[in-house]
Tab-separated table of C-alpha atoms in Angstrom:
chain	number	residue	atom	x	y	z
A	1	MET	CA	-44.946	16.762	19.295
A	2	ALA	CA	-43.898	16.959	15.796
A	3	ARG	CA	-40.003	16.940	14.813
A	4	SER	CA	-38.362	19.985	14.084
A	5	HIS	CA	-36.398	20.816	10.734
A	6	ASN	CA	-32.584	21.243	11.547
A	7	PHE	CA	-31.078	22.914	8.788
A	8	SER	CA	-27.808	23.670	10.641
A	9	ALA	CA	-24.181	23.679	8.945
A	10	GLY	CA	-23.071	22.916	12.651
A	11	PRO	CA	-24.353	19.629	14.959
A	12	THR	CA	-26.546	18.635	12.518
A	13	ALA	CA	-29.900	16.462	11.930
A	14	VAL	CA	-29.251	12.563	12.080
A	15	PRO	CA	-32.114	10.246	10.676
A	16	LEU	CA	-34.943	9.614	12.625
A	17	GLU	CA	-34.123	5.835	11.740
A	18	VAL	CA	-30.520	6.297	13.558
A	19	LEU	CA	-31.797	7.974	16.378
A	20	THR	CA	-34.706	5.600	17.574
A	21	GLN	CA	-32.058	2.561	17.031
A	22	ALA	CA	-29.856	4.402	19.174
A	23	HIS	CA	-32.095	4.891	22.028
A	24	ASP	CA	-33.745	1.469	21.799
A	25	GLU	CA	-29.689	0.377	22.368
A	26	PHE	CA	-28.528	2.932	24.942
A	27	PHE	CA	-29.085	0.872	28.201
A	28	ASP	CA	-28.725	-2.609	26.400
A	29	PHE	CA	-26.211	-2.921	23.413
A	30	ALA	CA	-26.553	-6.356	21.933
A	31	GLY	CA	-27.796	-7.722	24.996
A	32	THR	CA	-24.851	-6.947	27.813
A	33	GLY	CA	-27.134	-4.572	29.608
A	34	MET	CA	-24.559	-2.019	29.010
A	35	SER	CA	-24.413	0.722	27.101
A	36	VAL	CA	-21.854	0.563	24.054
A	37	MET	CA	-20.142	4.113	25.754
A	38	GLU	CA	-19.634	1.670	28.742
A	39	ILE	CA	-17.967	-1.720	26.773
A	40	SER	CA	-14.162	-1.950	26.024
A	41	HIS	CA	-12.976	-0.314	22.593
A	42	ARG	CA	-10.921	-3.866	22.801
A	43	SER	CA	-13.671	-5.677	23.068
A	44	PRO	CA	-14.214	-7.984	20.458
A	45	LEU	CA	-17.989	-6.736	20.664
A	46	PHE	CA	-16.864	-2.938	19.646
A	47	THR	CA	-14.014	-4.277	17.663
A	48	ALA	CA	-17.100	-6.021	14.962
A	49	VAL	CA	-18.835	-2.053	15.299
A	50	ALA	CA	-15.493	-0.671	14.380
A	51	GLU	CA	-14.672	-3.214	11.660
A	52	GLU	CA	-18.331	-3.417	10.301
A	53	ALA	CA	-18.101	0.488	10.033
A	54	GLU	CA	-14.815	0.527	8.055
A	55	GLN	CA	-16.354	-2.497	5.793
A	56	ASP	CA	-19.409	-0.348	5.102
A	57	LEU	CA	-17.580	3.157	4.312
A	58	ARG	CA	-15.439	1.062	1.947
A	59	GLU	CA	-17.912	-0.435	0.158
A	60	LEU	CA	-20.495	2.897	-0.097
A	61	LEU	CA	-17.355	5.073	-1.033
A	62	GLU	CA	-15.367	2.158	-3.215
A	63	VAL	CA	-12.426	2.686	-1.116
A	64	PRO	CA	-8.926	1.017	-2.837
A	65	ALA	CA	-8.402	-2.229	-1.379
A	66	ALA	CA	-5.035	-0.790	-0.248
A	67	TYR	CA	-5.910	2.599	1.232
A	68	ARG	CA	-5.985	2.809	4.650
A	69	VAL	CA	-9.201	4.200	6.752
A	70	LEU	CA	-8.886	5.811	9.632
A	71	PHE	CA	-11.083	7.154	12.278
A	72	LEU	CA	-9.572	9.637	14.238
A	73	GLN	CA	-10.912	12.244	16.744
A	74	GLY	CA	-10.636	16.225	16.429
A	75	GLY	CA	-12.147	17.450	13.642
A	76	ALA	CA	-11.377	18.910	10.243
A	77	SER	CA	-9.540	21.839	12.112
A	78	LEU	CA	-6.735	19.612	13.534
A	79	GLN	CA	-6.453	17.718	9.857
A	80	PHE	CA	-5.342	21.336	8.953
A	81	ALA	CA	-2.155	20.424	10.812
A	82	GLN	CA	-2.135	17.512	10.548
A	83	VAL	CA	-1.925	16.913	7.235
A	84	PRO	CA	1.077	18.854	6.826
A	85	MET	CA	2.351	17.027	9.625
A	86	ASN	CA	2.501	13.982	7.890
A	87	LEU	CA	2.661	14.671	3.722
A	88	ALA	CA	4.948	17.884	3.288
A	89	GLY	CA	7.997	15.466	4.070
A	90	GLU	CA	11.430	16.606	2.797
A	91	ARG	CA	9.580	18.746	0.217
A	92	GLY	CA	8.643	20.916	2.317
A	93	THR	CA	6.135	22.936	-0.230
A	94	ALA	CA	2.177	22.189	-0.590
A	95	ASP	CA	-0.019	23.420	-3.016
A	96	TYR	CA	-3.597	24.907	-1.778
A	97	VAL	CA	-6.870	26.218	-3.581
A	98	HIS	CA	-8.432	29.666	-1.865
A	99	THR	CA	-11.899	28.591	-2.343
A	100	GLY	CA	-14.016	30.247	0.674
A	101	LEU	CA	-13.374	30.284	4.790
A	102	TRP	CA	-12.506	26.434	5.223
A	103	SER	CA	-9.860	26.253	2.553
A	104	GLY	CA	-8.590	29.399	4.049
A	105	LYS	CA	-8.413	28.364	7.767
A	106	ALA	CA	-6.452	24.772	5.893
A	107	ILE	CA	-3.914	27.479	4.510
A	108	GLU	CA	-3.284	29.133	7.392
A	109	ALA	CA	-2.534	26.324	9.752
A	110	ALA	CA	-0.365	24.404	7.155
A	111	ARG	CA	1.936	27.613	6.910
A	112	ARG	CA	3.242	26.409	10.608
A	113	TYR	CA	4.423	23.334	9.097
A	114	CYS	CA	5.459	23.663	5.418
A	115	ASP	CA	5.867	26.600	2.509
A	116	VAL	CA	2.309	27.142	1.313
A	117	ARG	CA	1.476	28.255	-2.354
A	118	VAL	CA	-2.222	29.359	-3.091
A	119	VAL	CA	-2.089	28.587	-6.878
A	120	ALA	CA	-5.745	29.624	-7.221
A	121	SER	CA	-8.100	31.846	-4.722
A	122	ALA	CA	-11.483	32.986	-5.784
A	123	LYS	CA	-11.224	36.007	-2.563
A	124	ALA	CA	-10.908	39.046	-4.747
A	125	SER	CA	-15.157	37.943	-5.828
A	126	GLY	CA	-15.998	37.323	-2.615
A	127	PHE	CA	-15.999	33.627	-2.855
A	128	ASP	CA	-18.561	33.316	-5.809
A	129	HIS	CA	-17.220	30.597	-7.828
A	130	ILE	CA	-14.319	28.520	-8.120
A	131	PRO	CA	-10.981	29.661	-10.522
A	132	GLN	CA	-10.332	27.608	-13.345
A	133	PRO	CA	-7.864	25.239	-13.187
A	134	ALA	CA	-6.403	26.465	-16.504
A	135	HIS	CA	-5.208	29.045	-14.763
A	136	TRP	CA	-3.750	27.937	-11.528
A	137	GLN	CA	-0.203	28.417	-10.752
A	138	LEU	CA	0.755	24.595	-9.909
A	139	ASN	CA	4.171	23.674	-8.373
A	140	ALA	CA	6.175	20.993	-9.885
A	141	ASN	CA	7.582	20.132	-6.249
A	142	ALA	CA	4.824	20.389	-4.484
A	143	ALA	CA	4.323	17.618	-2.030
A	144	TYR	CA	0.405	17.505	-2.199
A	145	LEU	CA	-2.406	19.956	-3.332
A	146	HIS	CA	-5.151	20.504	-1.502
A	147	TYR	CA	-8.524	21.250	-2.207
A	148	THR	CA	-11.962	22.433	0.099
A	149	GLU	CA	-14.633	19.602	-2.156
A	150	ASN	CA	-17.577	22.189	-0.755
A	151	GLU	CA	-17.331	25.524	1.428
A	152	THR	CA	-20.130	25.470	3.574
A	153	VAL	CA	-19.862	29.380	4.430
A	154	HIS	CA	-19.704	30.508	1.161
A	155	GLY	CA	-21.835	28.155	-0.877
A	156	VAL	CA	-19.216	26.758	-3.778
A	157	GLN	CA	-18.368	23.143	-4.461
A	158	PHE	CA	-16.333	21.427	-7.240
A	159	SER	CA	-18.466	19.503	-9.412
A	160	ASP	CA	-15.182	17.004	-10.061
A	161	PRO	CA	-11.741	16.439	-8.397
A	162	PRO	CA	-9.160	18.594	-9.935
A	163	ALA	CA	-6.716	17.385	-12.039
A	164	SER	CA	-3.020	17.046	-10.059
A	165	ALA	CA	0.304	15.787	-10.988
A	166	ALA	CA	0.957	15.730	-6.908
A	167	PRO	CA	-1.111	13.640	-4.486
A	168	LEU	CA	-4.528	15.162	-3.954
A	169	VAL	CA	-5.930	15.861	-1.001
A	170	CYS	CA	-9.451	16.781	-0.128
A	171	ASP	CA	-11.144	18.159	2.146
A	172	ALA	CA	-14.671	16.386	2.645
A	173	CYS	CA	-16.303	17.270	5.495
A	174	SER	CA	-19.787	19.056	4.725
A	175	SER	CA	-19.763	16.465	1.299
A	176	LEU	CA	-18.211	13.465	1.903
A	177	LEU	CA	-21.174	10.695	1.381
A	178	SER	CA	-23.664	13.009	-0.102
A	179	LYS	CA	-22.515	12.345	-3.493
A	180	PRO	CA	-20.149	10.306	-4.680
A	181	ILE	CA	-16.460	10.573	-5.130
A	182	ASP	CA	-13.289	8.965	-6.722
A	183	ILE	CA	-11.452	8.103	-3.751
A	184	ALA	CA	-8.455	6.467	-6.250
A	185	ARG	CA	-7.745	9.912	-8.098
A	186	HIS	CA	-7.218	11.506	-3.928
A	187	GLY	CA	-3.742	10.505	-2.012
A	188	LEU	CA	-5.699	11.456	1.256
A	189	VAL	CA	-10.033	12.389	1.966
A	190	TYR	CA	-10.724	13.436	5.610
A	191	ALA	CA	-13.870	14.456	6.834
A	192	ALA	CA	-15.732	15.278	10.412
A	193	ALA	CA	-18.574	12.904	10.729
A	194	GLN	CA	-21.083	15.906	11.940
A	195	LYS	CA	-22.387	16.672	8.725
A	196	ASN	CA	-23.410	13.689	6.438
A	197	MET	CA	-22.245	10.257	8.792
A	198	GLY	CA	-23.350	11.058	12.226
A	199	VAL	CA	-22.448	12.980	15.013
A	200	ALA	CA	-19.399	15.471	16.261
A	201	GLY	CA	-16.545	13.567	17.679
A	202	LEU	CA	-14.961	11.293	15.042
A	203	THR	CA	-13.297	12.395	11.916
A	204	VAL	CA	-12.574	9.851	8.916
A	205	VAL	CA	-9.258	9.549	6.618
A	206	ILE	CA	-8.581	7.820	3.699
A	207	VAL	CA	-5.388	7.805	3.192
A	208	ASP	CA	-2.981	5.835	0.333
A	209	PRO	CA	-0.400	3.827	1.841
A	210	ALA	CA	2.093	5.321	-0.285
A	211	LEU	CA	2.085	8.380	1.384
A	212	LEU	CA	2.404	7.355	4.684
A	213	GLN	CA	6.240	7.661	5.299
A	214	ARG	CA	6.689	11.149	5.124
A	215	ALA	CA	5.902	12.375	8.629
A	216	HIS	CA	8.314	15.007	9.667
A	217	ALA	CA	9.772	13.594	12.688
A	218	PHE	CA	8.196	16.477	15.196
A	219	THR	CA	5.151	14.556	14.763
A	220	PRO	CA	3.615	13.152	17.924
A	221	ASP	CA	2.887	9.703	17.523
A	222	ILE	CA	-0.879	10.583	18.310
A	223	LEU	CA	-1.271	12.622	15.317
A	224	ASN	CA	0.781	10.280	13.009
A	225	TYR	CA	-1.320	8.874	10.127
A	226	ALA	CA	1.358	6.054	9.682
A	227	ARG	CA	1.328	4.846	13.793
A	228	ILE	CA	-2.221	5.603	14.161
A	229	SER	CA	-2.895	3.320	11.036
A	230	ASP	CA	-0.574	0.558	12.472
A	231	ALA	CA	-2.780	0.050	15.696
A	232	ARG	CA	-6.070	0.410	13.514
A	233	SER	CA	-7.564	3.691	14.881
A	234	MET	CA	-6.864	2.592	18.174
A	235	LEU	CA	-3.704	4.263	19.503
A	236	ASN	CA	-5.329	5.981	22.361
A	237	THR	CA	-9.202	5.493	23.094
A	238	PRO	CA	-11.050	6.071	19.897
A	239	ALA	CA	-15.016	8.308	20.357
A	240	THR	CA	-16.342	4.857	20.672
A	241	TYR	CA	-19.823	6.558	20.828
A	242	PRO	CA	-19.542	8.933	17.430
A	243	TRP	CA	-17.720	6.022	15.710
A	244	TYR	CA	-20.987	3.517	16.578
A	245	LEU	CA	-23.240	6.184	15.273
A	246	THR	CA	-21.683	6.226	12.442
A	247	GLY	CA	-21.935	3.001	11.861
A	248	LEU	CA	-25.701	2.916	12.545
A	249	THR	CA	-25.548	5.726	9.696
A	250	LEU	CA	-23.750	4.085	7.151
A	251	LYS	CA	-26.359	1.018	7.384
A	252	TRP	CA	-29.529	3.508	7.011
A	253	ILE	CA	-27.088	5.128	3.802
A	254	LYS	CA	-27.176	1.819	2.649
A	255	ARG	CA	-30.763	1.386	3.471
A	256	SER	CA	-31.590	4.412	1.300
A	257	GLY	CA	-30.015	3.150	-1.838
A	258	GLY	CA	-26.371	4.478	-1.515
A	259	LEU	CA	-24.539	7.249	-2.634
A	260	HIS	CA	-26.272	7.599	-5.854
A	261	ALA	CA	-29.700	7.772	-4.292
A	262	LEU	CA	-28.708	10.070	-2.269
A	263	HIS	CA	-27.005	12.279	-4.479
A	264	GLN	CA	-30.381	12.268	-6.626
A	265	ARG	CA	-32.039	13.404	-3.188
A	266	ASN	CA	-29.695	15.907	-2.581
A	267	GLN	CA	-29.735	17.562	-5.916
A	268	THR	CA	-33.780	17.363	-5.246
A	269	LYS	CA	-33.153	19.163	-2.201
A	270	ALA	CA	-30.887	21.965	-3.552
A	271	SER	CA	-32.858	22.442	-6.606
A	272	LEU	CA	-36.517	22.881	-4.602
A	273	LEU	CA	-34.530	25.296	-3.024
A	274	TYR	CA	-32.534	27.537	-5.427
A	275	SER	CA	-35.861	27.390	-7.477
A	276	VAL	CA	-37.602	29.507	-4.456
A	277	ILE	CA	-34.071	31.920	-4.409
A	278	ASP	CA	-34.425	32.991	-8.215
A	279	ALA	CA	-37.658	33.189	-9.003
A	280	SER	CA	-38.142	35.717	-5.553
A	281	GLU	CA	-37.748	38.623	-8.074
A	282	GLY	CA	-34.897	39.810	-5.575
A	283	PHE	CA	-36.363	39.475	-2.500
A	284	TYR	CA	-34.459	36.657	-1.772
A	285	ARG	CA	-30.714	36.095	-3.001
A	286	ASN	CA	-27.822	33.719	-3.453
A	287	PRO	CA	-24.328	35.117	-4.227
A	288	VAL	CA	-22.833	32.194	-6.091
A	289	GLN	CA	-22.803	31.781	-9.960
A	290	ALA	CA	-24.820	28.873	-11.131
A	291	PRO	CA	-22.317	26.417	-11.976
A	292	TYR	CA	-20.321	26.561	-8.628
A	293	ARG	CA	-23.138	26.149	-6.286
A	294	SER	CA	-23.225	23.618	-3.359
A	295	ILE	CA	-26.385	20.905	-3.038
A	296	ASN	CA	-24.867	20.578	0.637
A	297	ASN	CA	-25.031	24.763	2.100
A	298	VAL	CA	-27.105	27.205	0.388
A	299	PRO	CA	-26.073	30.682	1.580
A	300	PHE	CA	-28.633	33.073	0.986
A	301	ARG	CA	-29.734	36.990	1.732
A	302	LEU	CA	-32.644	39.027	1.833
A	303	ALA	CA	-33.162	42.479	-0.354
A	304	ASP	CA	-33.768	44.285	2.992
A	305	PRO	CA	-31.166	42.796	5.924
A	306	VAL	CA	-33.515	44.566	8.300
A	307	LEU	CA	-35.949	41.507	7.867
A	308	GLU	CA	-33.718	38.912	8.240
A	309	ALA	CA	-34.115	38.853	12.128
A	310	ALA	CA	-37.852	38.745	11.381
A	311	PHE	CA	-37.160	36.028	9.162
A	312	LEU	CA	-34.900	33.476	11.842
A	313	ARG	CA	-37.865	34.398	14.354
A	314	GLN	CA	-40.928	33.527	12.237
A	315	ALA	CA	-38.463	30.401	10.867
A	316	GLU	CA	-38.081	29.070	14.373
A	317	GLU	CA	-41.625	30.025	15.183
A	318	ALA	CA	-42.535	27.629	12.274
A	319	GLY	CA	-40.727	24.150	13.372
A	320	LEU	CA	-37.638	25.621	10.701
A	321	HIS	CA	-34.114	25.703	12.564
A	322	GLY	CA	-30.419	26.593	12.102
A	323	LEU	CA	-31.064	29.156	9.034
A	324	LYS	CA	-28.613	32.007	10.503
A	325	GLY	CA	-25.690	32.248	8.243
A	326	HIS	CA	-22.097	31.983	9.498
A	327	ALA	CA	-21.218	34.971	11.857
A	328	SER	CA	-17.891	35.715	9.260
A	329	VAL	CA	-20.393	36.750	6.602
A	330	GLY	CA	-23.974	37.235	8.018
A	331	GLY	CA	-27.453	36.516	6.103
A	332	LEU	CA	-29.118	33.284	6.068
A	333	ARG	CA	-28.261	29.638	5.266
A	334	ALA	CA	-29.467	26.084	4.901
A	335	SER	CA	-27.878	23.133	5.021
A	336	LEU	CA	-29.258	20.230	3.399
A	337	TYR	CA	-27.270	17.246	4.370
A	338	ASN	CA	-28.307	13.713	4.024
A	339	ALA	CA	-30.526	13.311	6.681
A	340	VAL	CA	-32.553	16.618	5.900
A	341	SER	CA	-35.751	15.125	3.764
A	342	VAL	CA	-37.168	16.643	0.538
A	343	ASP	CA	-40.466	17.334	2.864
A	344	ALA	CA	-38.481	19.490	5.049
A	345	VAL	CA	-36.650	21.199	2.175
A	346	ALA	CA	-40.600	21.510	0.726
A	347	ALA	CA	-41.747	23.217	4.150
A	348	LEU	CA	-38.487	25.480	3.925
A	349	CYS	CA	-39.733	26.946	0.658
A	350	ALA	CA	-43.182	27.256	1.834
A	351	PHE	CA	-42.371	29.089	4.579
A	352	MET	CA	-39.888	31.669	2.735
A	353	GLN	CA	-42.465	31.780	-0.290
A	354	ALA	CA	-45.088	32.834	2.416
A	355	PHE	CA	-42.734	35.259	4.427
A	356	ALA	CA	-41.879	37.008	1.111
A	357	ARG	CA	-45.830	37.182	-0.073
A	358	ARG	CA	-46.313	38.923	3.720
A	359	GLN	CA	-43.531	41.306	3.185
A	360	GLY	CA	-45.136	42.606	0.007
């Protein structure tokens, strides 16, 4: 049976090579006669898995040697609270850029732990662009500046990290490992694994050690970056299988040519899809201003919204899954994460063109 193509922004496609290796090792990892899920997380075998995953991640992202790499649970939604718990410190205030649904959720969560200043927002225009940094109202006393590098729901993306005198915090959940990022310009970068580097259940945090002593006194040890770092991400039992799968995915990324090669491929995929949308004479429409369009998530609408149900049904029948837009905005959306091939996007483009022709 032919494998379907998954364009979902949630649980996403995993590279077939990774699935195949995980399948082959599921009942017998490293000749133990056991699954990696059954091996103690403190055993030499799993310690090697963990250390190799960290080293591969450092190599791919060119992480500065002093920075700590943490492998956590909880996803981005926990990081929305964990970041201000750990970084706001005595300053008690932080700057946030509001570019879409997820940065909005980060803002609301952080308000429970510090004084949040929204220094720029694109809400008034429906989040169709990123406000120009020259117009941001930055706070000289901010403990950090938080931005969401790519908004999965609204489909806007930063082309470069913003400049900031305060430590820069990046929510890179949907873009980490899909393109190069200058980690050294950031104080902290976080990303859940289930977009480009594995499956749900693991979250990566990369943090400048200079920021590890700012945690509020009320921060539990299990959420304290410094305590977690000291325990090498094993303060409690970690999510061992997602960690293992991330390790396999990192190896796949290296075999695929690394971040620069994947970035070029991801740009090709996005260009193919945007070209079909823009050439459809209004049948399809992407709401984002061209300079800010995401290469990871492409939301679009049909000129006649009534046709969207038929589009989704026929797409499913054609083996094209996960194209329904986020519930907060509706419409349609294609997520083009690393595991989505150029051939898969070409198949989607061909379907979209044929659907438009059938509808006249």
